[in-house]
CSV table of C-alpha atoms in Angstrom, one decimal:
chain,number,residue,atom,x,y,z
A,1,MET,CA,-0.2,0.3,-0.1
A,2,SER,CA,1.5,3.3,-1.0
A,3,ALA,CA,2.1,5.9,1.4
A,4,SER,CA,-0.5,8.8,1.6
A,5,THR,CA,0.9,11.8,0.2
A,6,PRO,CA,1.2,15.6,1.8
A,7,GLY,CA,-1.7,16.9,-0.3
A,8,SER,CA,-4.0,13.9,0.2
A,9,THR,CA,-3.4,14.0,3.8
A,10,ARG,CA,-4.4,17.8,3.7
A,11,ARG,CA,-7.6,17.2,1.7
A,12,SER,CA,-8.3,14.1,4.1
A,13,GLY,CA,-7.9,16.4,7.3
A,14,PHE,CA,-10.0,19.4,5.6
A,15,ARG,CA,-12.8,17.0,4.9
A,16,ARG,CA,-13.0,15.5,8.1
A,17,ALA,CA,-12.9,19.1,9.6
A,18,ALA,CA,-15.9,20.0,7.7
A,19,VAL,CA,-17.9,16.7,8.6
A,20,GLU,CA,-17.3,17.4,12.1
A,21,SER,CA,-18.4,20.8,11.6
A,22,VAL,CA,-21.9,19.9,10.4
A,23,SER,CA,-22.4,16.8,12.2
A,24,GLY,CA,-24.3,15.3,15.2
A,25,LEU,CA,-27.4,18.2,14.7
A,26,PRO,CA,-30.6,16.7,14.0
A,27,PRO,CA,-33.0,17.6,10.9
A,28,GLN,CA,-35.0,20.5,12.8
A,29,PHE,CA,-31.7,22.5,13.1
A,30,TRP,CA,-31.1,22.0,9.3
A,31,TRP,CA,-34.9,22.9,8.5
A,32,LEU,CA,-34.5,26.0,10.3
A,33,TRP,CA,-30.9,26.6,8.9
A,34,THR,CA,-32.7,26.2,5.2
A,35,SER,CA,-35.5,28.8,6.3
A,36,THR,CA,-32.3,31.3,7.1
A,37,LEU,CA,-30.7,30.7,4.2
A,38,ILE,CA,-34.0,31.5,2.2
A,39,ASN,CA,-34.7,34.4,3.9
A,40,ARG,CA,-31.1,36.0,3.8
A,41,LEU,CA,-31.0,35.3,-0.1
A,42,GLY,CA,-34.3,37.4,-0.7
A,43,ALA,CA,-33.2,40.4,1.4
A,44,PHE,CA,-33.3,42.7,-1.3
A,45,VAL,CA,-35.2,45.8,-0.1
A,46,ALA,CA,-33.4,47.1,3.3
A,47,THR,CA,-30.1,46.8,1.0
A,48,PHE,CA,-31.6,48.7,-1.8
A,49,LEU,CA,-34.3,50.9,-0.1
A,50,ALA,CA,-32.1,54.4,-0.2
A,51,LEU,CA,-31.3,53.8,-3.8
A,52,TYR,CA,-35.0,52.9,-4.5
A,53,LEU,CA,-36.3,56.0,-2.9
A,54,THR,CA,-33.4,58.4,-4.4
A,55,VAL,CA,-32.9,57.1,-7.7
A,56,GLU,CA,-36.0,55.5,-8.7
A,57,ARG,CA,-38.3,58.0,-7.1
A,58,GLY,CA,-36.1,60.9,-7.0
A,59,TYR,CA,-36.7,61.6,-3.3
A,60,SER,CA,-33.7,63.7,-1.1
A,61,ALA,CA,-31.0,62.0,0.7
A,62,SER,CA,-32.8,63.6,3.8
A,63,TYR,CA,-36.2,62.0,3.1
A,64,ALA,CA,-34.4,58.3,2.6
A,65,GLY,CA,-32.5,59.1,5.8
A,66,LEU,CA,-36.0,59.5,7.5
A,67,VAL,CA,-37.5,56.2,5.8
A,68,ALA,CA,-34.3,54.4,7.1
A,69,ALA,CA,-34.5,55.4,10.8
A,70,LEU,CA,-38.5,54.4,10.6
A,71,HIS,CA,-37.8,51.0,9.2
A,72,GLY,CA,-35.1,50.8,12.2
A,73,LEU,CA,-37.7,52.3,14.7
A,74,GLY,CA,-40.2,49.5,13.5
A,75,GLY,CA,-37.4,46.8,14.6
A,76,VAL,CA,-36.9,48.4,17.9
A,77,ILE,CA,-40.9,48.3,18.6
A,78,SER,CA,-41.2,44.7,17.5
A,79,SER,CA,-38.0,43.2,19.4
A,80,VAL,CA,-39.8,43.6,22.8
A,81,GLY,CA,-43.2,42.6,21.5
A,82,ALA,CA,-41.8,39.8,19.6
A,83,GLY,CA,-40.2,38.6,22.5
A,84,VAL,CA,-43.5,38.2,24.7
A,85,MET,CA,-45.1,36.3,21.7
A,86,THR,CA,-42.5,33.7,21.6
A,87,ASP,CA,-43.0,32.9,25.4
A,88,ARG,CA,-46.8,33.2,25.1
A,89,LEU,CA,-47.8,32.0,21.8
A,90,GLY,CA,-44.9,29.8,21.1
A,91,ARG,CA,-41.6,30.1,18.4
A,92,ARG,CA,-43.4,28.5,15.4
A,93,PRO,CA,-46.5,31.1,15.8
A,94,THR,CA,-44.2,34.0,15.7
A,95,MET,CA,-42.0,33.0,13.3
A,96,LEU,CA,-45.0,32.1,10.8
A,97,ILE,CA,-46.9,35.6,11.8
A,98,ALA,CA,-43.5,37.8,11.3
A,99,GLN,CA,-42.8,36.2,8.0
A,100,LEU,CA,-46.3,36.5,6.9
A,101,SER,CA,-46.3,40.0,7.8
A,102,THR,CA,-43.0,40.7,6.2
A,103,ALA,CA,-44.2,39.3,2.6
A,104,ALA,CA,-47.5,41.3,2.9
A,105,SER,CA,-45.4,44.8,3.8
A,106,VAL,CA,-42.6,44.5,1.4
A,107,LEU,CA,-45.0,43.9,-1.6
A,108,LEU,CA,-47.2,46.7,-0.1
A,109,LEU,CA,-44.4,48.8,-0.1
A,110,GLY,CA,-43.5,48.5,-3.7
A,111,PHE,CA,-46.7,50.0,-4.9
A,112,MET,CA,-46.6,52.7,-2.7
A,113,THR,CA,-46.3,56.2,-4.0
A,114,ASP,CA,-47.2,58.8,-1.7
A,115,PRO,CA,-44.2,59.8,0.5
A,116,VAL,CA,-46.1,59.6,3.7
A,117,ALA,CA,-47.5,56.1,2.9
A,118,ILE,CA,-43.9,55.1,1.7
A,119,ALA,CA,-42.5,56.1,5.2
A,120,VAL,CA,-45.3,54.4,7.2
A,121,VAL,CA,-45.0,51.0,5.0
A,122,ALA,CA,-41.6,51.2,5.8
A,123,GLY,CA,-41.9,51.4,9.5
A,124,LEU,CA,-44.2,48.3,9.4
A,125,VAL,CA,-41.6,46.2,7.0
A,126,GLY,CA,-39.0,46.8,9.9
A,127,MET,CA,-41.3,45.9,12.7
A,128,ALA,CA,-42.5,42.5,11.0
A,129,SER,CA,-38.9,41.7,9.4
A,130,ASN,CA,-37.5,42.1,12.8
A,131,ALA,CA,-40.1,40.1,14.8
A,132,SER,CA,-39.0,36.6,13.8
A,133,ARG,CA,-35.3,37.4,15.5
A,134,PRO,CA,-36.4,36.2,19.4
A,135,ALA,CA,-38.4,33.1,17.8
A,136,VAL,CA,-35.6,31.8,15.8
A,137,GLN,CA,-33.3,32.2,18.6
A,138,ALA,CA,-35.1,30.7,21.3
A,139,MET,CA,-36.0,27.7,19.2
A,140,MET,CA,-32.5,27.2,18.5
A,141,ALA,CA,-31.8,27.5,22.1
A,142,ASP,CA,-34.8,25.0,22.7
A,143,ILE,CA,-33.5,22.1,20.4
A,144,VAL,CA,-30.0,22.5,20.3
A,145,ALA,CA,-27.8,20.9,22.8
A,146,PRO,CA,-25.8,23.1,25.4
A,147,GLY,CA,-22.4,21.8,24.2
A,148,ASP,CA,-23.5,22.3,20.4
A,149,ARG,CA,-25.1,25.7,20.8
A,150,VAL,CA,-21.8,27.8,19.6
A,151,ARG,CA,-21.1,25.8,16.4
A,152,ALA,CA,-25.3,25.9,15.8
A,153,PHE,CA,-25.0,29.6,16.2
A,154,ALA,CA,-21.8,30.2,14.1
A,155,LEU,CA,-23.5,27.7,11.1
A,156,ASN,CA,-26.7,30.3,11.4
A,157,TYR,CA,-24.4,33.4,11.5
A,158,TRP,CA,-22.7,31.5,8.3
A,159,ALA,CA,-26.0,31.2,6.4
A,160,ILE,CA,-27.0,34.9,7.4
A,161,ASN,CA,-23.6,36.2,5.5
A,162,LEU,CA,-23.9,33.4,2.6
A,163,GLY,CA,-27.3,34.7,1.9
A,164,PHE,CA,-26.5,38.5,2.3
A,165,ALA,CA,-23.7,38.2,-0.2
A,166,ILE,CA,-25.5,36.6,-2.6
A,167,SER,CA,-28.6,38.6,-2.5
A,168,SER,CA,-26.7,41.8,-2.6
A,169,THR,CA,-25.3,40.7,-5.7
A,170,ALA,CA,-28.5,39.5,-7.0
A,171,ALA,CA,-30.2,42.5,-6.0
A,172,GLY,CA,-28.0,44.9,-8.5
A,173,LEU,CA,-29.0,42.8,-11.5
A,174,ILE,CA,-32.7,42.5,-10.7
A,175,ALA,CA,-32.7,46.2,-10.2
A,176,GLU,CA,-31.4,46.8,-13.7
A,177,HIS,CA,-35.0,45.4,-15.0
A,178,GLY,CA,-36.9,47.3,-12.4
A,179,TYR,CA,-37.2,48.0,-8.5
A,180,LEU,CA,-40.5,46.7,-8.5
A,181,ALA,CA,-39.0,43.0,-9.0
A,182,LEU,CA,-36.8,43.2,-6.0
A,183,PHE,CA,-39.9,43.7,-3.6
A,184,VAL,CA,-41.9,40.9,-5.7
A,185,GLY,CA,-38.8,38.8,-5.2
A,186,GLU,CA,-38.1,39.5,-1.5
A,187,ALA,CA,-42.0,38.7,-0.7
A,188,THR,CA,-41.9,35.4,-2.6
A,189,LEU,CA,-38.9,34.1,-1.0
A,190,VAL,CA,-40.2,35.1,2.7
A,191,LEU,CA,-43.2,33.1,1.6
A,192,ALA,CA,-41.2,30.7,0.7
A,193,CYS,CA,-39.4,30.6,4.3
A,194,ALA,CA,-42.8,30.5,5.7
A,195,LEU,CA,-43.5,27.6,4.1
A,196,VAL,CA,-40.4,25.7,5.5
A,197,VAL,CA,-41.5,26.7,9.0
A,198,PHE,CA,-44.7,25.4,8.6
A,199,TRP,CA,-44.1,22.1,7.0
A,200,LYS,CA,-40.8,21.0,8.7
A,201,LEU,CA,-40.5,22.8,12.2
A,202,PRO,CA,-42.3,21.7,15.4
A,203,GLU,CA,-43.4,23.8,18.1
A,204,SER,CA,-40.2,23.5,20.6
A,205,ARG,CA,-41.4,25.9,23.2
A,206,PRO,CA,-40.9,23.4,26.8
A,207,ALA,CA,-44.5,22.8,28.7
A,208,GLN,CA,-44.1,24.4,31.9
A,209,SER,CA,-44.5,22.0,34.7
A,210,ALA,CA,-43.2,21.5,38.5
A,211,SER,CA,-40.2,19.8,37.2
A,212,ASP,CA,-39.1,22.7,35.4
A,213,GLY,CA,-38.0,24.3,38.9
A,214,PRO,CA,-34.7,25.7,39.7
A,215,ASP,CA,-33.8,22.2,41.4
A,216,ASP,CA,-31.4,20.5,39.3
A,217,GLU,CA,-32.8,16.9,39.8
A,218,GLY,CA,-36.6,18.4,38.7
A,219,THR,CA,-38.0,18.3,42.2
A,220,GLY,CA,-38.6,21.8,42.7
A,221,PRO,CA,-41.6,24.1,42.7
A,222,ALA,CA,-42.6,25.7,39.3
A,223,PRO,CA,-40.7,28.8,38.4
A,224,ALA,CA,-41.9,32.5,39.1
A,225,PRO,CA,-43.4,33.8,35.8
A,226,VAL,CA,-41.1,35.7,33.7
A,227,SER,CA,-42.0,39.6,32.6
A,228,MET,CA,-40.1,42.2,30.7
A,229,LEU,CA,-39.8,43.6,34.5
A,230,THR,CA,-37.9,40.4,35.4
A,231,VAL,CA,-35.6,41.1,32.4
A,232,LEU,CA,-34.9,44.6,33.1
A,233,ARG,CA,-34.1,43.5,37.0
A,234,ASP,CA,-31.9,41.1,35.5
A,235,GLY,CA,-28.4,43.2,36.4
A,236,ARG,CA,-26.1,40.4,34.8
A,237,PHE,CA,-28.2,40.1,31.7
A,238,MET,CA,-28.7,43.8,31.2
A,239,THR,CA,-25.2,44.4,31.6
A,240,VAL,CA,-24.4,42.1,28.7
A,241,VAL,CA,-27.0,43.7,26.5
A,242,GLY,CA,-25.3,47.2,27.5
A,243,LEU,CA,-22.0,45.7,26.3
A,244,ASN,CA,-23.6,44.0,23.2
A,245,LEU,CA,-25.2,47.7,22.1
A,246,LEU,CA,-21.5,49.4,22.6
A,247,LEU,CA,-19.9,46.6,20.1
A,248,ALA,CA,-23.3,47.1,17.9
A,249,LEU,CA,-22.3,50.6,17.6
A,250,LEU,CA,-19.0,49.6,16.4
A,251,PHE,CA,-19.9,47.5,14.1
A,252,GLN,CA,-22.8,49.5,12.4
A,253,GLN,CA,-19.8,52.2,11.9
A,254,ALA,CA,-18.5,50.1,8.9
A,255,TYR,CA,-22.0,50.7,6.9
A,256,VAL,CA,-22.6,54.4,8.3
A,257,SER,CA,-19.4,56.0,9.0
A,258,MET,CA,-16.5,54.2,6.8
A,259,PRO,CA,-18.2,54.9,3.7
A,260,VAL,CA,-18.3,58.7,4.5
A,261,SER,CA,-14.7,58.6,5.8
A,262,MET,CA,-13.4,57.1,2.5
A,263,GLY,CA,-15.5,59.7,0.5
A,264,GLN,CA,-13.5,62.3,2.1
A,265,ASP,CA,-10.3,61.0,1.9
A,266,GLY,CA,-11.2,60.7,-1.7
A,267,PHE,CA,-12.2,57.2,-2.1
A,268,SER,CA,-14.7,56.0,-4.4
A,269,SER,CA,-17.7,54.1,-3.8
A,270,THR,CA,-16.2,51.1,-6.0
A,271,GLU,CA,-13.5,51.3,-3.8
A,272,PHE,CA,-15.4,51.4,-0.7
A,273,GLY,CA,-17.4,48.4,-2.1
A,274,MET,CA,-14.1,46.4,-2.6
A,275,VAL,CA,-13.0,47.2,1.2
A,276,ILE,CA,-16.5,46.0,2.8
A,277,ALA,CA,-16.5,42.9,0.4
A,278,VAL,CA,-13.4,42.0,2.4
A,279,ASN,CA,-15.9,41.5,5.4
A,280,GLY,CA,-18.4,39.1,3.9
A,281,VAL,CA,-15.6,37.1,1.9
A,282,LEU,CA,-13.8,36.5,5.7
A,283,VAL,CA,-16.9,35.7,7.3
A,284,VAL,CA,-17.8,33.1,4.6
A,285,LEU,CA,-14.4,31.5,4.5
A,286,LEU,CA,-13.6,31.5,8.2
A,287,GLN,CA,-16.5,31.2,10.3
A,288,ILE,CA,-16.9,27.4,10.5
A,289,PRO,CA,-13.2,26.9,10.9
A,290,VAL,CA,-12.8,29.9,13.3
A,291,THR,CA,-15.7,28.3,15.5
A,292,ARG,CA,-14.3,25.1,15.7
A,293,PHE,CA,-11.1,26.5,17.2
A,294,ILE,CA,-13.1,28.3,19.9
A,295,GLU,CA,-15.9,25.8,20.2
A,296,HIS,CA,-14.9,24.9,24.0
A,297,ARG,CA,-12.9,27.6,25.0
A,298,SER,CA,-13.5,30.2,27.6
A,299,PRO,CA,-16.5,32.8,26.6
A,300,ALA,CA,-15.1,35.5,28.9
A,301,MET,CA,-11.7,35.3,27.3
A,302,LEU,CA,-13.1,35.3,23.6
A,303,LEU,CA,-15.4,38.0,24.6
A,304,ILE,CA,-12.7,40.0,25.9
A,305,GLY,CA,-10.5,39.3,22.6
A,306,SER,CA,-13.6,39.8,20.3
A,307,ALA,CA,-14.1,43.5,21.8
A,308,LEU,CA,-10.7,44.5,21.8
A,309,LEU,CA,-10.4,43.2,18.0
A,310,ALA,CA,-13.5,45.1,17.0
A,311,GLY,CA,-12.5,48.3,18.7
A,312,TYR,CA,-8.7,48.4,17.7
A,313,GLY,CA,-10.0,47.3,14.1
A,314,PHE,CA,-12.0,50.4,13.9
A,315,GLY,CA,-9.2,52.3,15.3
A,316,LEU,CA,-7.0,51.3,12.9
A,317,THR,CA,-9.4,53.2,10.1
A,318,ALA,CA,-7.4,56.4,11.3
A,319,LEU,CA,-4.1,55.3,9.8
A,320,ALA,CA,-5.6,53.8,6.9
A,321,GLY,CA,-4.5,56.1,3.7
A,322,SER,CA,-5.1,53.0,0.9
A,323,VAL,CA,-7.4,50.8,-0.1
A,324,ALA,CA,-4.9,48.3,1.1
A,325,MET,CA,-4.9,49.5,4.6
A,326,TYR,CA,-8.3,49.7,4.9
A,327,ALA,CA,-8.8,46.4,3.8
A,328,VAL,CA,-6.7,45.6,7.0
A,329,ALA,CA,-8.7,47.2,9.4
A,330,VAL,CA,-11.6,45.3,8.2
A,331,THR,CA,-9.5,42.4,8.5
A,332,VAL,CA,-9.2,42.9,12.3
A,333,TRP,CA,-12.7,43.9,13.1
A,334,THR,CA,-14.2,41.1,11.1
A,335,LEU,CA,-12.1,38.5,13.0
A,336,GLY,CA,-13.8,40.2,16.3
A,337,GLU,CA,-17.2,39.8,14.5
A,338,ILE,CA,-16.3,36.1,13.8
A,339,ILE,CA,-15.4,35.0,17.2
A,340,ASN,CA,-18.2,37.5,19.1
A,341,SER,CA,-21.1,36.5,17.4
A,342,PRO,CA,-21.7,32.8,18.4
A,343,THR,CA,-19.6,33.0,21.7
A,344,GLN,CA,-22.5,36.0,22.7
A,345,MET,CA,-25.5,34.2,21.4
A,346,GLY,CA,-24.1,31.1,23.6
A,347,LEU,CA,-24.0,33.4,26.7
A,348,VAL,CA,-27.3,34.9,26.3
A,349,VAL,CA,-29.0,31.5,26.2
A,350,ARG,CA,-27.0,30.9,29.6
A,351,LEU,CA,-28.2,33.6,31.3
A,352,SER,CA,-32.0,33.1,30.2
A,353,PRO,CA,-34.3,31.3,32.0
A,354,LEU,CA,-35.9,28.4,30.2
A,355,HIS,CA,-39.2,29.9,29.9
A,356,GLY,CA,-38.2,33.4,29.6
A,357,ARG,CA,-36.0,32.6,26.5
A,358,GLY,CA,-38.2,34.7,24.1
A,359,ARG,CA,-38.4,37.7,26.2
A,360,TYR,CA,-34.6,37.4,26.9
A,361,GLN,CA,-33.8,37.1,23.2
A,362,GLY,CA,-36.1,40.1,22.4
A,363,MET,CA,-34.1,42.4,24.7
A,364,TYR,CA,-30.9,41.3,23.3
A,365,SER,CA,-32.3,42.0,19.8
A,366,LEU,CA,-33.4,45.6,21.2
A,367,SER,CA,-29.5,46.3,21.5
A,368,TRP,CA,-28.9,45.9,18.0
A,369,SER,CA,-32.0,47.5,16.8
A,370,VAL,CA,-31.3,50.7,19.3
A,371,ALA,CA,-27.5,50.6,17.6
A,372,SER,CA,-29.2,50.6,14.1
A,373,LEU,CA,-30.8,53.9,14.7
A,374,ALA,CA,-27.9,55.5,16.9
A,375,ALA,CA,-25.0,54.8,15.1
A,376,PRO,CA,-25.9,56.6,12.1
A,377,LEU,CA,-26.6,59.7,14.4
A,378,VAL,CA,-23.3,59.2,16.5
A,379,GLY,CA,-21.2,58.6,13.9
A,380,GLY,CA,-22.4,61.5,11.7
A,381,VAL,CA,-22.2,64.1,14.7
A,382,VAL,CA,-18.7,63.1,15.7
A,383,ILE,CA,-17.4,63.2,12.1
A,384,ASP,CA,-19.1,66.7,11.6
A,385,GLN,CA,-17.9,68.3,14.8
A,386,TYR,CA,-14.7,66.8,15.7
A,387,GLY,CA,-13.6,64.6,12.3
A,388,ALA,CA,-13.3,61.1,11.5
A,389,ASP,CA,-10.1,60.5,13.2
A,390,VAL,CA,-11.8,61.6,16.4
A,391,LEU,CA,-14.5,58.8,15.7
A,392,TRP,CA,-12.1,56.1,15.0
A,393,ALA,CA,-10.2,56.6,18.2
A,394,GLY,CA,-13.6,56.5,20.0
A,395,CYS,CA,-14.2,53.3,18.6
A,396,ALA,CA,-10.6,52.0,19.9
A,397,ALA,CA,-12.0,53.5,23.6
A,398,VAL,CA,-15.2,51.8,23.2
A,399,GLY,CA,-13.8,48.2,22.7
A,400,THR,CA,-11.5,48.8,25.4
A,401,VAL,CA,-14.3,49.5,27.8
A,402,ALA,CA,-16.1,46.8,26.6
A,403,ALA,CA,-13.1,44.2,26.9
A,404,VAL,CA,-13.1,45.4,30.6
A,405,GLY,CA,-16.7,45.2,31.0
A,406,TYR,CA,-16.8,41.6,29.7
A,407,GLY,CA,-13.8,40.8,32.2
A,408,LEU,CA,-15.2,42.1,35.3
A,409,LEU,CA,-19.1,40.8,34.3
A,410,LEU,CA,-17.9,36.9,33.6
A,411,ARG,CA,-15.6,36.5,36.3
A,412,GLY,CA,-17.9,34.6,38.4
A,413,LEU,CA,-19.6,32.4,35.5
A,414,PRO,CA,-19.3,29.0,35.7
A,415,GLU,CA,-17.5,27.1,32.8
A,416,GLN,CA,-19.5,24.6,30.9
A,417,GLU,CA,-19.7,20.8,32.7
A,418,GLY,CA,-19.1,17.8,31.1
A,419,GLY,CA,-21.3,14.4,31.4
A,420,ALA,CA,-24.8,15.3,31.7
A,421,LYS,CA,-27.3,13.5,33.3
A,422,VAL,CA,-29.9,12.4,31.0
A,423,ALA,CA,-33.5,10.5,32.9
A,424,ALA,CA,-34.2,7.8,30.4
A,425,GLY,CA,-37.9,8.4,29.4
A,426,GLN,CA,-38.7,11.3,31.5
A,427,SER,CA,-38.7,14.8,29.7
A,428,ALA,CA,-38.7,18.2,31.6
A,429,VAL,CA,-40.1,20.2,28.8
A,430,GLY,CA,-43.5,18.0,28.8
A,431,GLN,CA,-44.9,15.8,25.8
A,432,PRO,CA,-42.6,15.3,22.8
A,433,ALA,CA,-43.4,17.8,20.0
A,434,ALA,CA,-44.9,16.8,16.9
A,435,GLY,CA,-42.0,15.2,14.4
A,436,GLN,CA,-39.7,14.7,17.5
A,437,SER,CA,-39.1,11.4,19.1
A,438,ALA,CA,-39.9,10.7,22.8
A,439,ALA,CA,-36.4,9.5,23.2
A,440,GLY,CA,-34.8,12.7,21.3
A,441,GLN,CA,-37.3,15.1,23.6
A,442,SER,CA,-36.4,13.5,26.8
A,443,ALA,CA,-32.7,13.8,26.1
A,444,VAL,CA,-33.3,17.8,25.5
A,445,GLY,CA,-35.8,18.1,28.5
A,446,ALA,CA,-33.1,16.2,30.8
A,447,GLN,CA,-30.6,19.2,29.6
A,448,GLU,CA,-32.9,21.8,30.0
A,449,SER,CA,-33.8,20.8,33.4
A,450,SER,CA,-30.7,22.0,35.2
A,451,GLU,CA,-29.7,24.8,32.8
A,452,SER,CA,-30.7,28.7,32.5
A,453,VAL,CA,-31.3,29.0,36.5
A,454,ARG,CA,-30.1,32.5,37.5
A,455,PRO,CA,-27.8,33.7,38.9
A,456,SER,CA,-25.5,30.4,38.8
A,457,VAL,CA,-26.5,29.3,35.1
A,458,ARG,CA,-25.2,25.6,34.7
A,459,GLU,CA,-24.7,24.2,31.5
A,460,ARG,CA,-23.6,20.9,30.3
A,461,GLU,CA,-22.0,19.1,26.8
A,462,ALA,CA,-24.6,16.8,25.8
A,463,GLY,CA,-25.6,14.9,22.8
A,464,ALA,CA,-27.2,16.7,19.8
A,465,ALA,CA,-30.3,17.8,19.5
A,466,ALA,CA,-31.2,20.7,17.1
A,467,GLY,CA,-32.4,23.8,15.6
A,468,ALA,CA,-31.2,27.2,13.9
A,469,GLY,CA,-32.1,29.9,11.5
A,470,GLY,CA,-34.2,32.8,10.9
A,471,THR,CA,-33.8,36.7,9.7
A,472,VAL,CA,-31.5,39.2,10.4
A,473,GLY,CA,-28.5,38.0,12.7
């Protein structure tokens, strides 16, 4: 038998790594992942809304900015409401309502001509399109084993970026034949996403019972009801939300302040497009291998490192005098983004009580929505009043503050425990959901019975059970 060559060994190692990255996740995960990909493949309108209003409709840049702000405000409003719906109605109904509402409102927006009507419907689109976030993330937490969640969140984030990269390119080509096709195309693909959810995804919301209490053995009293006031009083979790808001404000500068800064330095829109494309390419290429590297490492160290990479990556922009240097800065903060996204989502799940996941995810989503509203205002004011270099230096300072905050906050967070105890034949989340075996549901229930208890949150690495997908990440 001939010895293997270095090339064949590398190919074999790559195939093995690829298989290990996607193995162990059950069918529900992949159907939810598919719905995410379909949804992002149709994300045409938000990306090209400003061009549509200024080029096709002839409105001013100020009006386009107002419409974009109303679109973001709709997301702010729906974050909390959708979180409550996720816990009360269930994950699946909330996703279906959000997706059907998105399809209808996007299609309606394509036929609006009155400026007031356009602004109002754009707000409705923002509200509907953001409403499925808490439900998607809660379903993922419900049906993915604790030890697999970081990997699942990373695969979901990868699908979001892959879909966005393809849709951005396709939207430009479609728009050449008329912008109405963008609205019709997005509505059609969101409907396809809803059909996947309707046909393939069972409800995953845990059934509340006395065995779901804070006692790890499942013998304690039923947990107290979780309200939005409960979330607001959870100091550790709200600190995580605040720290995420700081990082979200940084990441939003890539699409708000960086093009303005490059324009002031004499670079063209084409050159900005080349620079920002580095972000999408790196996420698609590196998200899965980087996640394999970080999967079982300390969340505290990963979040501290990602905050520093994000802050100083944007800080490097102050030194950029060429397209290559801008690309280097983008590479640095993109690495921070790749590390932060799945790690942060895993932390949010660990700090969320089992029967309050929707509300907790809604509050977490709110931080992103607020950042999308505030970042353009903050970035614009700082650049106008003090110059772009001050903004980028401020980004480095914000990243440092966030890193220190994560270090102080997570000092007492327990590490994940191995060797989960699975009570044979007994589920802590009630009856098996449709399309899910009793044995599989029992395993998930046994995992959940001893996690998500505040303030000491315990997690174990256990066998696979699955779920992921959604709208914007």
